[in-house]
Amino acid sequence: MADDNPRIKNLAGLLRWSAQHESGSTQAHGGETTENEDAERHRVLAEILQQMSVSTVDQMQQICGILQKEDMGQPRLLDEKAEALDALHDLIEDIDNASDFVKIGGVGVCYAALSSTCADIRERALSCIAAAAQNNPTVQAHMHKTNVLDKLFAILNDMDQSAEMLTRATQALSCVVRGLGGGENPIAIAFYSRGGLKVLARLLAVDGAQVSNRLLVKVAYMIAALAGDNMPSNALAQSQDILLGRLTMLLITADDNMLWEQVLKALRNLCTASSTITMAAFADTTLKNCLSKRAEHISTACDAQTEDNYGDAFAEEKTHASTLLRLHAKASAGASWGADAAAAGGHHGCTNEPTAVVLALEN
């Protein structure tokens, strides 16, 4: 049975091409199909098209057509592909469009772009993966089934990648892994079982051309989000020492307010998990000394400003630091842990007197 609808013909071809890249095989599939199989394929494709918004699907199919072209290093075509990926990113930030993107085989198209010889194309493809997966369980499940973790871990474990490539891959990983169900999400379970936390810890120690504040902020943000969302205790136990060490070391060297804020949030969420982790974080005086010096810096910076709202730039940071110190005070005193742990940063639910550093941070 012939496909008379040209849109169905185009979609069928795109789906075949995408499936090969999703599975990791670029070999053409041979074999004849029966008339009944052709009829069933026609029915399924027609049903898919009926479920999707025609205008955006047409745009996405056009974009995928551009991305399927062999660029052979041609500057004009590379520019065209970069613009196509930017347009695709804008479309699939919408959750409904992202679902349509999966249905027409867009995930495989982005996977193929990760093999481009042009770094700019690979970076944009990673951003598209992030945009499609963010807060979208359907897309996350499809990407998990098509081995997205293999592709992202390969990039993040490559010591020759640029800071920008690592930053975009981290963002994609964060968007793919975080979702409904927290640590019980199937793709999150796979992330932890494959040593995902150690991958993040390694990224906190990159140096030279690989390091950037943007990368470190995104890594710390992901750790904080995972720690605050049912991180499995066994995975945390296996990685707590390296995570705490790397995060604390960043506080010694960081000179960026946003980085300080995210690192402190990550430490706070990790320490909120148990008193054992809190005591490990404060095993020596390093972390407490860092917080003390930072309190002095904040006080000096605020005193030097006449704007009343200048201190707001440090509001979140001060809250996280105060919470850490209060958690340490509770753990040191052997206070009970449980439902009130999350309230340890406030003035209620903590029976210990605040230290001088806490007072400095809160004033």
Short mmCIF file of C-alpha atoms in Angstrom, two decimals:
data_model
loop_
_atom_site.label_atom_id
_atom_site.label_comp_id
_atom_site.label_asym_id
_atom_site.label_seq_id
_atom_site.Cartn_x
_atom_site.Cartn_y
_atom_site.Cartn_z
CA MET A 1 0.00 0.00 0.00
CA ALA A 2 1.51 3.32 -1.00
CA ASP A 3 1.59 6.33 1.32
CA ASP A 4 -0.28 8.99 -0.64
CA ASN A 5 0.07 11.65 2.08
CA PRO A 6 3.46 13.37 1.61
CA ARG A 7 3.53 14.33 5.31
CA ILE A 8 3.25 10.64 6.21
CA LYS A 9 6.04 9.77 3.76
CA ASN A 10 8.32 12.40 5.31
CA LEU A 11 7.48 11.34 8.84
CA ALA A 12 8.07 7.66 8.06
CA GLY A 13 11.50 8.42 6.64
CA LEU A 14 12.42 10.65 9.57
CA LEU A 15 11.34 8.03 12.10
CA ARG A 16 13.42 5.33 10.40
CA TRP A 17 16.49 7.59 10.31
CA SER A 18 16.01 8.69 13.93
CA ALA A 19 15.49 5.14 15.21
CA GLN A 20 18.84 4.10 13.78
CA HIS A 21 20.61 6.87 15.72
CA GLU A 22 18.63 6.25 18.91
CA SER A 23 19.65 2.59 18.83
CA GLY A 24 23.25 3.43 17.95
CA SER A 25 23.03 1.67 14.59
CA THR A 26 23.31 3.63 11.36
CA GLN A 27 22.92 0.55 9.17
CA ALA A 28 19.93 0.55 6.87
CA HIS A 29 17.27 -2.01 7.65
CA GLY A 30 16.43 -4.25 4.72
CA GLY A 31 13.50 -6.52 4.13
CA GLU A 32 10.14 -6.18 2.51
CA THR A 33 6.92 -5.36 4.31
CA THR A 34 3.60 -6.96 3.64
CA GLU A 35 0.55 -5.05 2.51
CA ASN A 36 -0.98 -5.47 5.98
CA GLU A 37 2.19 -4.13 7.61
CA ASP A 38 2.15 -1.14 5.26
CA ALA A 39 -1.47 -0.47 6.10
CA GLU A 40 -0.79 -0.66 9.83
CA ARG A 41 2.21 1.66 9.51
CA HIS A 42 0.08 4.13 7.54
CA ARG A 43 -2.61 4.02 10.22
CA VAL A 44 -0.12 4.58 13.07
CA LEU A 45 1.59 7.48 11.33
CA ALA A 46 -1.75 9.10 10.50
CA GLU A 47 -2.77 8.74 14.14
CA ILE A 48 0.47 10.34 15.32
CA LEU A 49 0.02 13.27 12.96
CA GLN A 50 -3.57 13.76 14.09
CA GLN A 51 -2.44 14.02 17.71
CA MET A 52 0.14 16.69 17.00
CA SER A 53 -0.05 20.40 16.29
CA VAL A 54 0.35 20.69 12.52
CA SER A 55 2.23 23.99 12.39
CA THR A 56 4.90 23.14 14.97
CA VAL A 57 5.30 19.59 13.68
CA ASP A 58 5.91 20.92 10.18
CA GLN A 59 8.54 23.30 11.55
CA MET A 60 10.24 20.55 13.52
CA GLN A 61 10.24 18.20 10.53
CA GLN A 62 11.84 20.92 8.41
CA ILE A 63 14.47 21.46 11.09
CA CYS A 64 15.16 17.73 11.32
CA GLY A 65 15.53 17.64 7.55
CA ILE A 66 18.25 20.27 7.75
CA LEU A 67 20.03 18.41 10.55
CA GLN A 68 20.02 15.16 8.58
CA LYS A 69 22.18 16.68 5.84
CA GLU A 70 25.83 15.66 5.70
CA ASP A 71 27.68 18.89 6.47
CA MET A 72 31.20 17.77 5.41
CA GLY A 73 32.58 20.83 7.20
CA GLN A 74 30.76 23.28 4.92
CA PRO A 75 30.56 26.62 6.83
CA ARG A 76 27.26 27.70 5.27
CA LEU A 77 25.52 24.42 6.12
CA LEU A 78 27.00 24.43 9.63
CA ASP A 79 25.55 27.90 10.17
CA GLU A 80 22.21 26.65 8.86
CA LYS A 81 22.29 23.72 11.26
CA ALA A 82 23.18 25.98 14.20
CA GLU A 83 20.24 28.24 13.40
CA ALA A 84 17.99 25.20 13.02
CA LEU A 85 19.00 23.88 16.45
CA ASP A 86 18.35 27.29 18.02
CA ALA A 87 14.88 27.33 16.45
CA LEU A 88 14.26 23.77 17.63
CA HIS A 89 15.32 24.71 21.17
CA ASP A 90 12.77 27.52 21.25
CA LEU A 91 10.00 25.20 20.05
CA ILE A 92 10.62 22.30 22.42
CA GLU A 93 10.80 24.40 25.54
CA ASP A 94 7.02 24.04 25.33
CA ILE A 95 6.10 20.73 26.99
CA ASP A 96 3.54 19.77 24.33
CA ASN A 97 5.94 20.52 21.50
CA ALA A 98 8.60 18.46 23.31
CA SER A 99 6.26 15.46 23.32
CA ASP A 100 5.64 15.92 19.58
CA PHE A 101 9.39 16.21 19.11
CA VAL A 102 9.77 12.67 20.51
CA LYS A 103 6.95 11.32 18.33
CA ILE A 104 8.56 12.48 15.09
CA GLY A 105 11.98 11.08 16.00
CA GLY A 106 13.62 14.32 17.09
CA VAL A 107 15.58 12.67 19.88
CA GLY A 108 17.52 10.53 17.42
CA VAL A 109 18.24 13.63 15.34
CA CYS A 110 19.79 15.32 18.38
CA TYR A 111 21.77 12.20 19.23
CA ALA A 112 23.18 12.21 15.71
CA ALA A 113 24.14 15.89 16.10
CA LEU A 114 26.24 14.92 19.14
CA SER A 115 28.57 13.18 16.69
CA SER A 116 29.10 16.29 14.58
CA THR A 117 32.67 17.37 13.94
CA CYS A 118 31.60 20.91 14.86
CA ALA A 119 31.64 21.67 18.61
CA ASP A 120 29.06 24.42 18.16
CA ILE A 121 26.56 21.90 16.74
CA ARG A 122 27.22 19.44 19.58
CA GLU A 123 26.71 22.16 22.19
CA ARG A 124 23.40 23.23 20.68
CA ALA A 125 22.23 19.62 20.46
CA LEU A 126 22.90 19.22 24.19
CA SER A 127 20.83 22.33 24.90
CA CYS A 128 17.97 20.86 22.87
CA ILE A 129 18.13 17.62 24.86
CA ALA A 130 17.95 19.67 28.07
CA ALA A 131 15.04 21.78 26.85
CA ALA A 132 13.00 18.77 25.75
CA ALA A 133 13.62 16.73 28.92
CA GLN A 134 13.09 19.41 31.55
CA ASN A 135 10.02 18.63 33.69
CA ASN A 136 8.75 16.23 31.02
CA PRO A 137 8.51 12.61 32.28
CA THR A 138 7.45 11.31 28.85
CA VAL A 139 10.56 12.69 27.17
CA GLN A 140 12.79 11.62 30.08
CA ALA A 141 11.46 8.05 29.85
CA HIS A 142 12.08 7.93 26.10
CA MET A 143 15.60 9.29 26.50
CA HIS A 144 16.29 6.75 29.24
CA LYS A 145 15.11 3.94 26.96
CA THR A 146 17.38 5.20 24.19
CA ASN A 147 20.48 5.34 26.44
CA VAL A 148 20.91 9.07 26.90
CA LEU A 149 23.04 8.49 30.02
CA ASP A 150 25.66 6.68 27.91
CA LYS A 151 25.95 9.69 25.64
CA LEU A 152 26.09 12.29 28.42
CA PHE A 153 28.52 10.34 30.63
CA ALA A 154 30.82 9.88 27.62
CA ILE A 155 31.03 13.65 27.25
CA LEU A 156 31.34 14.41 30.97
CA ASN A 157 34.11 11.84 31.46
CA ASP A 158 36.13 13.16 28.51
CA MET A 159 39.03 15.17 29.88
CA ASP A 160 39.49 16.93 26.53
CA GLN A 161 36.05 18.60 26.43
CA SER A 162 35.78 22.37 26.73
CA ALA A 163 34.20 24.15 29.70
CA GLU A 164 31.21 25.11 27.54
CA MET A 165 30.64 21.52 26.37
CA LEU A 166 30.83 20.23 29.94
CA THR A 167 28.46 22.96 31.12
CA ARG A 168 25.83 22.11 28.51
CA ALA A 169 26.19 18.38 29.10
CA THR A 170 25.73 18.95 32.85
CA GLN A 171 22.59 20.98 32.18
CA ALA A 172 21.26 18.20 29.93
CA LEU A 173 22.05 15.58 32.57
CA SER A 174 20.30 17.62 35.24
CA CYS A 175 17.17 18.06 33.11
CA VAL A 176 17.09 14.38 32.17
CA VAL A 177 17.63 12.94 35.66
CA ARG A 178 15.59 15.26 37.85
CA GLY A 179 11.86 14.69 37.66
CA LEU A 180 8.78 13.18 39.23
CA GLY A 181 9.60 10.59 41.86
CA GLY A 182 12.97 12.07 42.82
CA GLY A 183 15.47 9.33 43.59
CA GLU A 184 12.88 6.66 42.73
CA ASN A 185 12.60 7.84 39.14
CA PRO A 186 13.94 5.00 36.89
CA ILE A 187 16.45 7.24 35.15
CA ALA A 188 17.59 8.66 38.51
CA ILE A 189 18.08 5.11 39.80
CA ALA A 190 20.24 4.36 36.76
CA PHE A 191 22.17 7.60 37.32
CA TYR A 192 23.03 6.67 40.92
CA SER A 193 23.80 3.01 40.17
CA ARG A 194 26.28 4.04 37.48
CA GLY A 195 28.22 6.36 39.79
CA GLY A 196 26.61 9.61 38.68
CA LEU A 197 27.51 11.39 41.92
CA LYS A 198 31.20 10.62 41.39
CA VAL A 199 30.92 12.07 37.88
CA LEU A 200 29.60 15.29 39.41
CA ALA A 201 32.33 15.28 42.06
CA ARG A 202 34.98 14.98 39.33
CA LEU A 203 33.49 17.99 37.55
CA LEU A 204 33.93 20.05 40.72
CA ALA A 205 37.69 19.47 40.46
CA VAL A 206 38.29 20.28 36.79
CA ASP A 207 40.93 22.88 36.12
CA GLY A 208 42.61 24.76 33.32
CA ALA A 209 40.58 25.40 30.19
CA GLN A 210 37.80 23.09 31.41
CA VAL A 211 36.84 25.15 34.46
CA SER A 212 34.30 27.97 34.54
CA ASN A 213 32.03 29.41 37.20
CA ARG A 214 29.02 28.54 35.03
CA LEU A 215 30.01 24.87 35.04
CA LEU A 216 30.64 24.79 38.78
CA VAL A 217 27.35 26.57 39.53
CA LYS A 218 25.39 24.05 37.44
CA VAL A 219 27.11 21.08 39.07
CA ALA A 220 26.52 22.45 42.59
CA TYR A 221 22.91 23.25 41.68
CA MET A 222 22.33 19.67 40.49
CA ILE A 223 23.86 18.21 43.65
CA ALA A 224 21.66 20.46 45.78
CA ALA A 225 18.54 19.50 43.82
CA LEU A 226 19.29 15.77 44.03
CA ALA A 227 20.10 15.96 47.75
CA GLY A 228 16.81 17.70 48.37
CA ASP A 229 14.79 15.14 46.40
CA ASN A 230 15.05 11.68 47.96
CA MET A 231 18.67 10.93 47.14
CA PRO A 232 19.24 7.21 47.94
CA SER A 233 21.16 6.84 51.20
CA ASN A 234 23.44 4.12 49.83
CA ALA A 235 24.49 6.26 46.86
CA LEU A 236 25.14 9.21 49.16
CA ALA A 237 27.13 7.08 51.60
CA GLN A 238 29.42 5.90 48.78
CA SER A 239 30.15 9.43 47.58
CA GLN A 240 29.75 11.66 50.62
CA ASP A 241 33.44 12.08 51.42
CA ILE A 242 34.47 13.13 47.92
CA LEU A 243 31.42 15.39 47.52
CA LEU A 244 31.93 17.12 50.87
CA GLY A 245 35.65 17.53 50.22
CA ARG A 246 35.19 19.01 46.75
CA LEU A 247 32.36 21.34 47.81
CA THR A 248 34.30 22.60 50.83
CA MET A 249 37.40 23.17 48.68
CA LEU A 250 35.32 25.34 46.35
CA LEU A 251 34.43 27.60 49.27
CA ILE A 252 38.13 28.24 49.79
CA THR A 253 38.73 29.28 46.18
CA ALA A 254 35.34 30.68 45.03
CA ASP A 255 35.03 34.41 44.40
CA ASP A 256 31.57 34.38 42.81
CA ASN A 257 28.41 35.09 44.84
CA MET A 258 26.22 32.70 42.82
CA LEU A 259 28.77 29.90 43.20
CA TRP A 260 28.96 30.44 46.96
CA GLU A 261 25.17 30.34 47.17
CA GLN A 262 24.83 27.08 45.22
CA VAL A 263 27.71 25.34 47.00
CA LEU A 264 26.27 26.27 50.40
CA LYS A 265 22.84 25.07 49.30
CA ALA A 266 24.34 21.75 48.20
CA LEU A 267 26.15 21.36 51.53
CA ARG A 268 23.00 22.32 53.44
CA ASN A 269 20.85 19.76 51.63
CA LEU A 270 23.46 17.04 52.04
CA CYS A 271 23.82 17.76 55.76
CA THR A 272 20.06 17.87 56.25
CA ALA A 273 19.99 14.20 55.21
CA SER A 274 21.69 13.00 58.42
CA SER A 275 23.76 14.03 61.40
CA THR A 276 26.52 11.65 60.23
CA ILE A 277 27.03 13.70 57.07
CA THR A 278 26.94 16.93 59.07
CA MET A 279 29.67 15.71 61.41
CA ALA A 280 31.72 14.58 58.41
CA ALA A 281 31.37 18.04 56.82
CA PHE A 282 32.62 19.68 60.01
CA ALA A 283 35.20 16.97 60.80
CA ASP A 284 37.89 19.64 60.88
CA THR A 285 37.74 23.42 61.12
CA THR A 286 37.94 24.09 57.37
CA LEU A 287 34.24 24.56 56.66
CA LYS A 288 33.58 26.57 59.82
CA ASN A 289 36.57 28.83 59.09
CA CYS A 290 35.29 29.40 55.55
CA LEU A 291 31.88 30.42 56.87
CA SER A 292 33.47 32.74 59.40
CA LYS A 293 35.58 34.49 56.76
CA ARG A 294 32.60 34.75 54.46
CA ALA A 295 30.55 36.34 57.25
CA GLU A 296 33.22 39.01 57.59
CA HIS A 297 33.25 39.56 53.81
CA ILE A 298 29.48 39.98 53.68
CA SER A 299 29.49 42.37 56.61
CA THR A 300 32.24 44.50 55.04
CA ALA A 301 30.55 44.50 51.62
CA CYS A 302 27.21 45.55 53.08
CA ASP A 303 28.77 48.28 55.24
CA ALA A 304 30.43 49.75 52.17
CA GLN A 305 27.11 50.17 50.38
CA THR A 306 24.48 52.84 50.94
CA GLU A 307 21.74 50.91 49.13
CA ASP A 308 19.42 49.24 51.63
CA ASN A 309 18.74 46.35 49.30
CA TYR A 310 22.40 45.47 48.69
CA GLY A 311 22.28 42.86 51.42
CA ASP A 312 19.59 41.01 49.48
CA ALA A 313 22.35 39.75 47.17
CA PHE A 314 23.57 37.64 50.07
CA ALA A 315 20.17 36.69 51.55
CA GLU A 316 20.05 33.11 50.26
CA GLU A 317 23.71 32.54 51.01
CA LYS A 318 23.31 33.73 54.60
CA THR A 319 20.29 31.47 55.10
CA HIS A 320 22.15 28.38 53.85
CA ALA A 321 25.23 29.15 55.96
CA SER A 322 23.15 29.73 59.11
CA THR A 323 21.31 26.47 58.53
CA LEU A 324 24.58 24.58 58.17
CA LEU A 325 25.91 25.92 61.45
CA ARG A 326 22.69 25.18 63.28
CA LEU A 327 22.64 21.64 61.88
CA HIS A 328 26.19 21.22 63.13
CA ALA A 329 25.21 22.50 66.56
CA LYS A 330 22.33 20.02 66.74
CA ALA A 331 24.47 17.11 65.55
CA SER A 332 27.22 17.99 68.02
CA ALA A 333 24.75 18.13 70.88
CA GLY A 334 23.27 14.79 69.91
CA ALA A 335 19.87 16.34 69.25
CA SER A 336 17.20 14.16 67.69
CA TRP A 337 16.94 14.09 63.90
CA GLY A 338 13.81 13.60 61.89
CA ALA A 339 10.96 15.76 60.78
CA ASP A 340 12.38 18.91 62.37
CA ALA A 341 15.71 18.71 60.48
CA ALA A 342 14.38 20.80 57.63
CA ALA A 343 13.41 23.54 60.08
CA ALA A 344 16.88 23.77 61.58
CA GLY A 345 17.66 26.94 59.68
CA GLY A 346 14.91 28.93 61.33
CA HIS A 347 14.61 30.33 64.81
CA HIS A 348 12.10 27.66 65.76
CA GLY A 349 12.90 23.98 66.15
CA CYS A 350 16.53 24.46 67.19
CA THR A 351 17.31 24.36 70.89
CA ASN A 352 21.01 25.26 70.65
CA GLU A 353 22.32 28.76 71.08
CA PRO A 354 23.58 30.19 67.75
CA THR A 355 27.31 30.53 67.42
CA ALA A 356 29.07 33.85 66.85
CA VAL A 357 29.28 33.01 63.15
CA VAL A 358 25.53 32.46 62.92
CA LEU A 359 24.93 35.79 64.62
CA ALA A 360 27.33 37.49 62.20
CA LEU A 361 25.54 35.98 59.23
CA GLU A 362 22.08 36.93 60.48
CA ASN A 363 22.94 40.53 61.32
#
